[in-house]
PDB file of C-alpha atoms in Angstrom:
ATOM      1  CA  UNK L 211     -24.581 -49.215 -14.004  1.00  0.00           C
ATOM      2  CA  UNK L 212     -24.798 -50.702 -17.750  1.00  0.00           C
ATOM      3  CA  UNK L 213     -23.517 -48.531 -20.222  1.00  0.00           C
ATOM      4  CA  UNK L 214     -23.814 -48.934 -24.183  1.00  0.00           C
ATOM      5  CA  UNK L 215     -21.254 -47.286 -26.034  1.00  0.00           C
ATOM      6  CA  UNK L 216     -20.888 -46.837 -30.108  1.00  0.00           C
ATOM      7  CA  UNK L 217     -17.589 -45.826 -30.808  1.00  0.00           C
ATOM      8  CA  UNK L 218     -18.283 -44.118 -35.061  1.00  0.00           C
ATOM      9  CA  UNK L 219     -20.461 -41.145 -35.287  1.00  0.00           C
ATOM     10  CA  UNK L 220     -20.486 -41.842 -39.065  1.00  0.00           C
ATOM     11  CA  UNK L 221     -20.139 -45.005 -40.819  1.00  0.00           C
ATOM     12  CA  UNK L 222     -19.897 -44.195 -44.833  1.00  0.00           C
ATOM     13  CA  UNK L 223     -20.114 -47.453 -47.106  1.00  0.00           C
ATOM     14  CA  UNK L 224     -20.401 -47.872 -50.800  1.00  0.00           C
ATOM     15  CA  UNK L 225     -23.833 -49.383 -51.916  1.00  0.00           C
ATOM     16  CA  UNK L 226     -23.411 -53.095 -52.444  1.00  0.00           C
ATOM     17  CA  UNK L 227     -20.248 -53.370 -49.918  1.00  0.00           C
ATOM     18  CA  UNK L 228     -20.551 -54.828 -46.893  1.00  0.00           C
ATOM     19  CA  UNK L 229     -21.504 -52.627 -43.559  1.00  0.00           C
ATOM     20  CA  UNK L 230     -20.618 -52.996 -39.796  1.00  0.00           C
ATOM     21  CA  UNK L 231     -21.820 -50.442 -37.251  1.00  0.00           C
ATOM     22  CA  UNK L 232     -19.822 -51.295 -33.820  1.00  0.00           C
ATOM     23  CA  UNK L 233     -21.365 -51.417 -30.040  1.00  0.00           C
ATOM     24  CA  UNK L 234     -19.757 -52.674 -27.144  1.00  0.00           C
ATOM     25  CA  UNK L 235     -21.764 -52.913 -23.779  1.00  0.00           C
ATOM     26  CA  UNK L 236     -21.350 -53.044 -20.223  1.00  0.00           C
ATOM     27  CA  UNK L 237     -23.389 -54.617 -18.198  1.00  0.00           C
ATOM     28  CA  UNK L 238     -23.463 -56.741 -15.219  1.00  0.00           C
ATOM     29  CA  UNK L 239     -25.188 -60.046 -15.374  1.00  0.00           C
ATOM     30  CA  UNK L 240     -26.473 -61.172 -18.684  1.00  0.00           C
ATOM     31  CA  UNK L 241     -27.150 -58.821 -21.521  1.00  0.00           C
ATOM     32  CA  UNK L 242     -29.859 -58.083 -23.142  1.00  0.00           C
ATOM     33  CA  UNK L 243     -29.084 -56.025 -26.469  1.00  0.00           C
ATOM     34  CA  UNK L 244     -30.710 -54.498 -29.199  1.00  0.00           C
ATOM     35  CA  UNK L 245     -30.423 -52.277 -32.547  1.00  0.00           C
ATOM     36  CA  UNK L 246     -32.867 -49.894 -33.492  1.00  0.00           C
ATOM     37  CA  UNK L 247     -32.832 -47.851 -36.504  1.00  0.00           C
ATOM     38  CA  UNK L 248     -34.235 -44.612 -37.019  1.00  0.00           C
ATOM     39  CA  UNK L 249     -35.318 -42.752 -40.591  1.00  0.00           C
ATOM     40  CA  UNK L 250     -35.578 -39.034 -40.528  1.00  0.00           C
ATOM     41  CA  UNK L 251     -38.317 -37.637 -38.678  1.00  0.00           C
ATOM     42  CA  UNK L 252     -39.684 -40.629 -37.819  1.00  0.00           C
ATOM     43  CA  UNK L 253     -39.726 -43.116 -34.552  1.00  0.00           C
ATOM     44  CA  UNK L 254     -37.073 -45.935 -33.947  1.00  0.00           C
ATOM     45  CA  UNK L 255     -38.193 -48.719 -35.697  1.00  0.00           C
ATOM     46  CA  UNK L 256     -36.874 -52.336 -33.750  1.00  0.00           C
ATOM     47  CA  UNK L 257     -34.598 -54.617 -35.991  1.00  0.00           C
ATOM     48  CA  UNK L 258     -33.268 -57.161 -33.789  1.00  0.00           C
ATOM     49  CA  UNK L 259     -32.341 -58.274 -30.556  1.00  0.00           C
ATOM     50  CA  UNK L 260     -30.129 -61.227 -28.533  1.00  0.00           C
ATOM     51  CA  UNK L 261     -31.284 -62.362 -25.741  1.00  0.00           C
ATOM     52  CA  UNK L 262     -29.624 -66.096 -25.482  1.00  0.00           C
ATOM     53  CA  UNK L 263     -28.811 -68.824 -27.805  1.00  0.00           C
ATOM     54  CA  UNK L 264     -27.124 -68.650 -30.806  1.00  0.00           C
ATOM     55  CA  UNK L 265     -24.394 -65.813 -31.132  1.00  0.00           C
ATOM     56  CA  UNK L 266     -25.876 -64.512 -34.536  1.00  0.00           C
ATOM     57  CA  UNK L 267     -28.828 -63.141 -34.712  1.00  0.00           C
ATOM     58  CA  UNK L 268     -31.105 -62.398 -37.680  1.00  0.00           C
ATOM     59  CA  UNK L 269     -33.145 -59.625 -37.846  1.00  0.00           C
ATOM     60  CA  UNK L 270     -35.372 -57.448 -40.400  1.00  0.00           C
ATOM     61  CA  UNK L 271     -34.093 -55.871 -43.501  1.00  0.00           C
ATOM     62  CA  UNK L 272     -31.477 -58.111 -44.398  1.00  0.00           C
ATOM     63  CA  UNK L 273     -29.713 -57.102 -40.591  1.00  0.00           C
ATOM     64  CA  UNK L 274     -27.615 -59.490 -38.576  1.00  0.00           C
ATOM     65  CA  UNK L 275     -26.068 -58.887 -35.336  1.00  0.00           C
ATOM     66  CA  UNK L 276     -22.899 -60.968 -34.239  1.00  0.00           C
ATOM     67  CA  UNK L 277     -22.673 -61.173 -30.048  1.00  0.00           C
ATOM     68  CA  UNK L 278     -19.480 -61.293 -28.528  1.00  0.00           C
ATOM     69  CA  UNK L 279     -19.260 -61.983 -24.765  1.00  0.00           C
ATOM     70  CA  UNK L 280     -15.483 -61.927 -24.473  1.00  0.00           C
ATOM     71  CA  UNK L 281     -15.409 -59.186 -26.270  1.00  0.00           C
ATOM     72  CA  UNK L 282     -18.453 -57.509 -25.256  1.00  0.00           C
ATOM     73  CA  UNK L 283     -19.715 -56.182 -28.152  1.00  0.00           C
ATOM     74  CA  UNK L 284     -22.625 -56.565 -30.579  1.00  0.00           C
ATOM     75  CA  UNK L 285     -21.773 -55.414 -33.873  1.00  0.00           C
ATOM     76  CA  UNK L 286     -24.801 -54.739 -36.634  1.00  0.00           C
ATOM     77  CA  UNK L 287     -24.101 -56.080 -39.762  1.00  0.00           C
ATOM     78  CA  UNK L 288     -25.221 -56.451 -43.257  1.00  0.00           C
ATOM     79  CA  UNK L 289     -23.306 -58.225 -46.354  1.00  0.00           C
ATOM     80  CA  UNK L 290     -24.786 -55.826 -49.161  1.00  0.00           C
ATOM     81  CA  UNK L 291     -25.739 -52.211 -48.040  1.00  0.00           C
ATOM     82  CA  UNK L 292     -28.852 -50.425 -50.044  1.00  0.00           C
ATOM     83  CA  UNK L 293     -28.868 -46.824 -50.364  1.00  0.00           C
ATOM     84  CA  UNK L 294     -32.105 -47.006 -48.521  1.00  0.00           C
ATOM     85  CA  UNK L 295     -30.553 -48.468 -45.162  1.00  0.00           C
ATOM     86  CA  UNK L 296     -29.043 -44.777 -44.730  1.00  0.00           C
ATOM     87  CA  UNK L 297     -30.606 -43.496 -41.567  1.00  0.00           C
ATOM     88  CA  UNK L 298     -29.541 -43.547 -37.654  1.00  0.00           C
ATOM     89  CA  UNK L 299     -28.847 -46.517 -35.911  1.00  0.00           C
ATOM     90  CA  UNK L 300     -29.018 -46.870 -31.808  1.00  0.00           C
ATOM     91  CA  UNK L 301     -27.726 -50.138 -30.212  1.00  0.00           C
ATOM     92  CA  UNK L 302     -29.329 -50.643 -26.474  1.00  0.00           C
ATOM     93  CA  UNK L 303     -28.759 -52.460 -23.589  1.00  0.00           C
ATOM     94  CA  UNK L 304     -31.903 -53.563 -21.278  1.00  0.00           C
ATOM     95  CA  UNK L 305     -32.281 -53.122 -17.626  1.00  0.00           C
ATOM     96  CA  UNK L 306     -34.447 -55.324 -15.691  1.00  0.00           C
ATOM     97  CA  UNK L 307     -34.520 -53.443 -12.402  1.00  0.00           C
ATOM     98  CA  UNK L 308     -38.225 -53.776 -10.601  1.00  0.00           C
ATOM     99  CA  UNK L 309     -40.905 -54.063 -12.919  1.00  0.00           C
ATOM    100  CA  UNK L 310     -40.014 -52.913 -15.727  1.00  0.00           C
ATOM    101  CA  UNK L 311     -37.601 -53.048 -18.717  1.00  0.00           C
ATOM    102  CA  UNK L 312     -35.426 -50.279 -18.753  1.00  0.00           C
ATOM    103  CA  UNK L 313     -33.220 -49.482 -21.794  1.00  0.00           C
ATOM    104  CA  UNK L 314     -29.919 -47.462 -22.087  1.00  0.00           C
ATOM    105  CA  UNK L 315     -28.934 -46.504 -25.363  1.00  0.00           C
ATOM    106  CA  UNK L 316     -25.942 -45.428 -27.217  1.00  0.00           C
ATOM    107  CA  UNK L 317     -25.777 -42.064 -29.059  1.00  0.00           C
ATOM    108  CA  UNK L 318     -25.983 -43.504 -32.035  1.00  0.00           C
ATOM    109  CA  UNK L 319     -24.398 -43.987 -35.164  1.00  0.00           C
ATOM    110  CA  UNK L 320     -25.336 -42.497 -38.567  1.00  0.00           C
ATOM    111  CA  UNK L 321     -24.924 -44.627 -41.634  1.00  0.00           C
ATOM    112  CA  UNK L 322     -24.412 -42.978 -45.094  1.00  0.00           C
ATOM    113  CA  UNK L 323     -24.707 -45.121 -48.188  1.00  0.00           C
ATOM    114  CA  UNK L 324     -23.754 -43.907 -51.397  1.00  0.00           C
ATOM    115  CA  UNK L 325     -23.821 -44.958 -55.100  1.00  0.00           C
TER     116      UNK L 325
ATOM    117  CA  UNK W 299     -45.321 -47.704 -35.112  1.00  0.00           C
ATOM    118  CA  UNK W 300     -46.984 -49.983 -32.750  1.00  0.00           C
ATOM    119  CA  UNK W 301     -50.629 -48.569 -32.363  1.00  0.00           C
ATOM    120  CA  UNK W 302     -48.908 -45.845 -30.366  1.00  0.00           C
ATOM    121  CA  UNK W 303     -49.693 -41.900 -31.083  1.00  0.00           C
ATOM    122  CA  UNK W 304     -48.711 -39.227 -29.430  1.00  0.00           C
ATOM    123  CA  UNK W 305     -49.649 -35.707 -29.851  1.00  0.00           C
ATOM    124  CA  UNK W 306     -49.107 -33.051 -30.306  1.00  0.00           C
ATOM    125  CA  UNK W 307     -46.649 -33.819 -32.883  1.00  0.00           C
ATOM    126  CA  UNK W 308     -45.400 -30.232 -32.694  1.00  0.00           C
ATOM    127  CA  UNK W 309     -45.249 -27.423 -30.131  1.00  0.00           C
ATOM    128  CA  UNK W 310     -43.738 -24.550 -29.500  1.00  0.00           C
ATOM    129  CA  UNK W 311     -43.850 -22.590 -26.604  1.00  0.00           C
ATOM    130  CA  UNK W 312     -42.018 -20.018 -23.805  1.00  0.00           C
ATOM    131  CA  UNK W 313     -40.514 -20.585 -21.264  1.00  0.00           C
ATOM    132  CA  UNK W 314     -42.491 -20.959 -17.776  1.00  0.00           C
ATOM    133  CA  UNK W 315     -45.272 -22.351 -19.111  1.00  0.00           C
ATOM    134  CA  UNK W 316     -46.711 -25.688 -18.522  1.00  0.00           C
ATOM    135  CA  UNK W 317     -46.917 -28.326 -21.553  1.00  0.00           C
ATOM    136  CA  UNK W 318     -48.734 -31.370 -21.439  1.00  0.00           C
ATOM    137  CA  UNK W 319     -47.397 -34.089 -23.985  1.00  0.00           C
ATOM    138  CA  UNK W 320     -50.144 -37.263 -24.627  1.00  0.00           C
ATOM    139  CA  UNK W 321     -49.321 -41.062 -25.916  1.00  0.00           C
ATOM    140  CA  UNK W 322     -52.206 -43.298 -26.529  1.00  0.00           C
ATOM    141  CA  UNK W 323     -51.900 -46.760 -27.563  1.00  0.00           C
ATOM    142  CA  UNK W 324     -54.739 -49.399 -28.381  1.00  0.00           C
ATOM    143  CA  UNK W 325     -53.969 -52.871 -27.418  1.00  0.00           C
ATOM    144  CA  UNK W 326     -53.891 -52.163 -23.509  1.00  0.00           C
ATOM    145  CA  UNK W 327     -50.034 -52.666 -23.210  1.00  0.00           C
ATOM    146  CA  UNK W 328     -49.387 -52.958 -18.985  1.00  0.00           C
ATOM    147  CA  UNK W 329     -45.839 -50.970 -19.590  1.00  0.00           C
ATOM    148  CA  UNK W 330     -44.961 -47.402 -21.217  1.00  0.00           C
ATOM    149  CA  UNK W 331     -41.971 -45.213 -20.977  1.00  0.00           C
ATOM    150  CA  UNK W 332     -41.086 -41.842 -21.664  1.00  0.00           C
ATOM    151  CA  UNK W 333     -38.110 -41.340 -23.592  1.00  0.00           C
ATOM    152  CA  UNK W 334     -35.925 -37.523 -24.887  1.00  0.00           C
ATOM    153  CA  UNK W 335     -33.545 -38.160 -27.802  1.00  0.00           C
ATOM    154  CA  UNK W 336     -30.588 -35.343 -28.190  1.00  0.00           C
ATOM    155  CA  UNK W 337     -27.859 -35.012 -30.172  1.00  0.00           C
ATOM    156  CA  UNK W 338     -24.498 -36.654 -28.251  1.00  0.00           C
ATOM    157  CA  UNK W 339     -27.064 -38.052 -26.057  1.00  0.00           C
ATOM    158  CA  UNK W 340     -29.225 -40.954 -27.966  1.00  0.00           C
ATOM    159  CA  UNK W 341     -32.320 -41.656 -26.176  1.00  0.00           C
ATOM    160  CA  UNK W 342     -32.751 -41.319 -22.080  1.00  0.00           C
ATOM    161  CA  UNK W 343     -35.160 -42.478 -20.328  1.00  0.00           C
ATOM    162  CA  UNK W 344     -37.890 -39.635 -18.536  1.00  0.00           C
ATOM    163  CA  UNK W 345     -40.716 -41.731 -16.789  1.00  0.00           C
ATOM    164  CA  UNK W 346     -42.177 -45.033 -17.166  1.00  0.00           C
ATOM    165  CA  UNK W 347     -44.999 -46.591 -16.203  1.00  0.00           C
ATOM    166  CA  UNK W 348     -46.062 -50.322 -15.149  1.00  0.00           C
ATOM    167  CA  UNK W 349     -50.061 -49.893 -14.821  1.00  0.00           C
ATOM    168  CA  UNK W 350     -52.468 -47.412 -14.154  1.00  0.00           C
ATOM    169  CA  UNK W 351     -51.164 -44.817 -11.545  1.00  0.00           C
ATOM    170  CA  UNK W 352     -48.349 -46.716 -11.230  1.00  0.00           C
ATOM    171  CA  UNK W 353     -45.183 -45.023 -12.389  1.00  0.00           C
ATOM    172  CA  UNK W 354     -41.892 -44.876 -11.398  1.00  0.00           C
ATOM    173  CA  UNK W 355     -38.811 -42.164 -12.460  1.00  0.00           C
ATOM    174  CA  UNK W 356     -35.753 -42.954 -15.029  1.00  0.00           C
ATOM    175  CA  UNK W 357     -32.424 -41.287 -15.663  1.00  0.00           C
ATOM    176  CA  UNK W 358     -33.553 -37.592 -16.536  1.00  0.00           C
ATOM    177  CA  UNK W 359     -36.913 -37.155 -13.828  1.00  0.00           C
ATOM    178  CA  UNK W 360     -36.036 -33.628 -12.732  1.00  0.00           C
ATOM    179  CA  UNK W 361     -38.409 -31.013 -14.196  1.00  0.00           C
ATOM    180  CA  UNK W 362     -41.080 -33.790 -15.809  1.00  0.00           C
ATOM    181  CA  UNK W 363     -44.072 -35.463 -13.903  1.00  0.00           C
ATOM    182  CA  UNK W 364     -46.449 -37.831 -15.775  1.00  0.00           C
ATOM    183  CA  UNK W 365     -49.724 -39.606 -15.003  1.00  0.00           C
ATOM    184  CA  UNK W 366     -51.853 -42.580 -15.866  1.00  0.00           C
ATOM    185  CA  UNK W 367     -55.025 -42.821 -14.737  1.00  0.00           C
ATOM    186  CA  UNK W 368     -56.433 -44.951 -17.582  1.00  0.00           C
ATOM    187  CA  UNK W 369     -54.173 -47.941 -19.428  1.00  0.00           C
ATOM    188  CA  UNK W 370     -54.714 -46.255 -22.809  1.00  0.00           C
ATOM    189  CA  UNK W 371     -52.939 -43.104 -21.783  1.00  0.00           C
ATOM    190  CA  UNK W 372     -49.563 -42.118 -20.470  1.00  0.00           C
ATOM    191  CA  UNK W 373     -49.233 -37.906 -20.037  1.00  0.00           C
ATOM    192  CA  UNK W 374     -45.358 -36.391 -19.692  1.00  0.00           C
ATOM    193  CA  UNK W 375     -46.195 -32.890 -17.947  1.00  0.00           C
ATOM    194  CA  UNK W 376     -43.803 -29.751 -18.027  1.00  0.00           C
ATOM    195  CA  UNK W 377     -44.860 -28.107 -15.053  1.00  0.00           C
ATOM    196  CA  UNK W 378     -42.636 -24.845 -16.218  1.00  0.00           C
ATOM    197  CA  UNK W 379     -41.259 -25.544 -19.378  1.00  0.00           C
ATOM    198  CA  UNK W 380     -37.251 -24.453 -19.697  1.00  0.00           C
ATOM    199  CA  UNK W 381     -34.813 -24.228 -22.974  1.00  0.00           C
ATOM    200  CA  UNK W 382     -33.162 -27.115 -22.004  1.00  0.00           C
ATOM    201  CA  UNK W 383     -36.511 -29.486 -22.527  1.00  0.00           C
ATOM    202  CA  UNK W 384     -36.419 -28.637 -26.048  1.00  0.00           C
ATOM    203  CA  UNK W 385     -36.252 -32.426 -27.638  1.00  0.00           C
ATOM    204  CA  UNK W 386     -38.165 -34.642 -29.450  1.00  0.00           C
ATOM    205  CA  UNK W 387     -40.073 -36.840 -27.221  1.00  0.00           C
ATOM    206  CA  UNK W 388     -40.753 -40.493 -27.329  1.00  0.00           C
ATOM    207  CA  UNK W 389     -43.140 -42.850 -26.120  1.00  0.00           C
ATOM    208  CA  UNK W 390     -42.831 -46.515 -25.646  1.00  0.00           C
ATOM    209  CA  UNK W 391     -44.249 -49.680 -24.912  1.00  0.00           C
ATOM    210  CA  UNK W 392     -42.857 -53.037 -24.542  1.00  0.00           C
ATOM    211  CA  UNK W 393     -43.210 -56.639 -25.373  1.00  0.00           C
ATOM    212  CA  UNK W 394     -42.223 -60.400 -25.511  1.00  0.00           C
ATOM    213  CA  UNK W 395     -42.566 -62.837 -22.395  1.00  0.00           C
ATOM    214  CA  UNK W 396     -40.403 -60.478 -20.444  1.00  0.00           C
ATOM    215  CA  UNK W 397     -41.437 -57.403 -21.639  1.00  0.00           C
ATOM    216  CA  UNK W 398     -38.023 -56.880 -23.363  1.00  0.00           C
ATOM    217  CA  UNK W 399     -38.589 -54.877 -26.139  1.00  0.00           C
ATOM    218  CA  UNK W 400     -39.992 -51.657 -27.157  1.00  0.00           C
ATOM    219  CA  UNK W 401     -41.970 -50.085 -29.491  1.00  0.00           C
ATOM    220  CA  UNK W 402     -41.834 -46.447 -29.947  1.00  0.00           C
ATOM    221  CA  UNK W 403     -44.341 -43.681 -31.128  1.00  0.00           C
ATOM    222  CA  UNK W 404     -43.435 -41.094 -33.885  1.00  0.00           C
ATOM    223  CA  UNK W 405     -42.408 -38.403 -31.593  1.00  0.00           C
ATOM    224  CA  UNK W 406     -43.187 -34.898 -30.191  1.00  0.00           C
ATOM    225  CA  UNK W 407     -40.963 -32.067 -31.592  1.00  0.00           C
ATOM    226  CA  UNK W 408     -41.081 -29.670 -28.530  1.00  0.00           C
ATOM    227  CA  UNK W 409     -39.046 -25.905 -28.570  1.00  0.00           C
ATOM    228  CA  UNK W 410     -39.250 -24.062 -25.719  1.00  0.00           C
ATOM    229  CA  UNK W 411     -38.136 -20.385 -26.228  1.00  0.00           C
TER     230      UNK W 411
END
């Protein structure tokens, strides 16, 4: 069964400083991963995702997302944190079993950025 | 949030009773999934659905039912509503050439006393 785990209930990061939020997956076969974020009392919002091809993967808000197969993980990253990118952040891991595309999630990691 | 709405937004009710939760979306998406978010837990996935009356069960089934018997809608059913189904609910649908990623709703805010 695949698995998503995020190891940091809280990640707390100066505004301007660099921020990493850590996942590391398990999965059999080829991974399909994603981050989601989520603002308070709202729905997850998508922000990127790695499917194949380059390791690195761009997505909105100034997020990036660095895949590592040996070291299966899929850290979210971003080199100068706003106070507005405080919220919850869920990495996922897809399931393609029968029709559909099933996602497992993490429990998710809350990001604090302060002044 | 992806031409998806779900309502009620809020409910509260008792225990026993049955709750019906609704997500509509507007662009005819084939594929929709249920979804409860906890603390400790992150999101797990209830029901899904890959056309009309054609759904299939996820992770946490037990105690939820759901129906579609039009694209546009995709109903999660409490047939006897306990404490323990007090969650937010989500609805999904997906995209991209495989279907690979999902779009959720704003959420449902259910307590059951």
């Amino acid at each position: 069964a695949q698995s998503v785990a995020q190891p940091e209930d809280q990640v707390n990061v100066a505004e301007g400083n660099p921020l990493t939020v850590k996942c590391t997956y398990s999965v059999s076969g080829n991974p399909y991963l994603f981050w989601y974020v989520q603002y308070p009392n709202r729905g997850l919002q998508f922000l990127l995702k790695y499917i194949t091809g380059d390791n690195l993967v761009k997505g909105s808000y100034g997020f990036e997302a660095e895949f590592n197969k040996s070291q299966t993980s899929f850290h979210l990253k971003k080199p100068s944190a706003l106070v507005s990118d405080s919220a919850l952040y869920f990495c996922a891991v897809r399931d393609k079993a029968g029709t559909a595309s099933k996602l497992t999630f993490g429990t998710g990691t809350r990001l604090q950025v302060t002044l | 949030d992806a031409g998806i709405t779900q309502s009620p937004r809020h409910k509260v009710t008792e225990t026993g009773t049955p709750v019906t939760l609704r997500c509509h979306q507007t662009e005819n998406h084939r594929y929709m999934y249920w979804y409860r978010q906890d603390p400790g837990h992150g999101l797990r996935l209830i029901h899904y659905s890959y056309g009309v009356k054609d759904t299939d069960k996820g992770e946490v089934s037990d105690g939820y039912s759901v129906s579609r018997s039009k694209t546009e809608d995709f109903l999660l059913t409490l047939e006897s509503a306990t404490s323990s189904q007090t969650s937010v609910y989500f609805c999904a649908i997906s995209l991209g050439q495989e279907q690979e990623t999902q779009y959720f709703g704003p959420g449902t805010r259910l307590l059951v006393l």
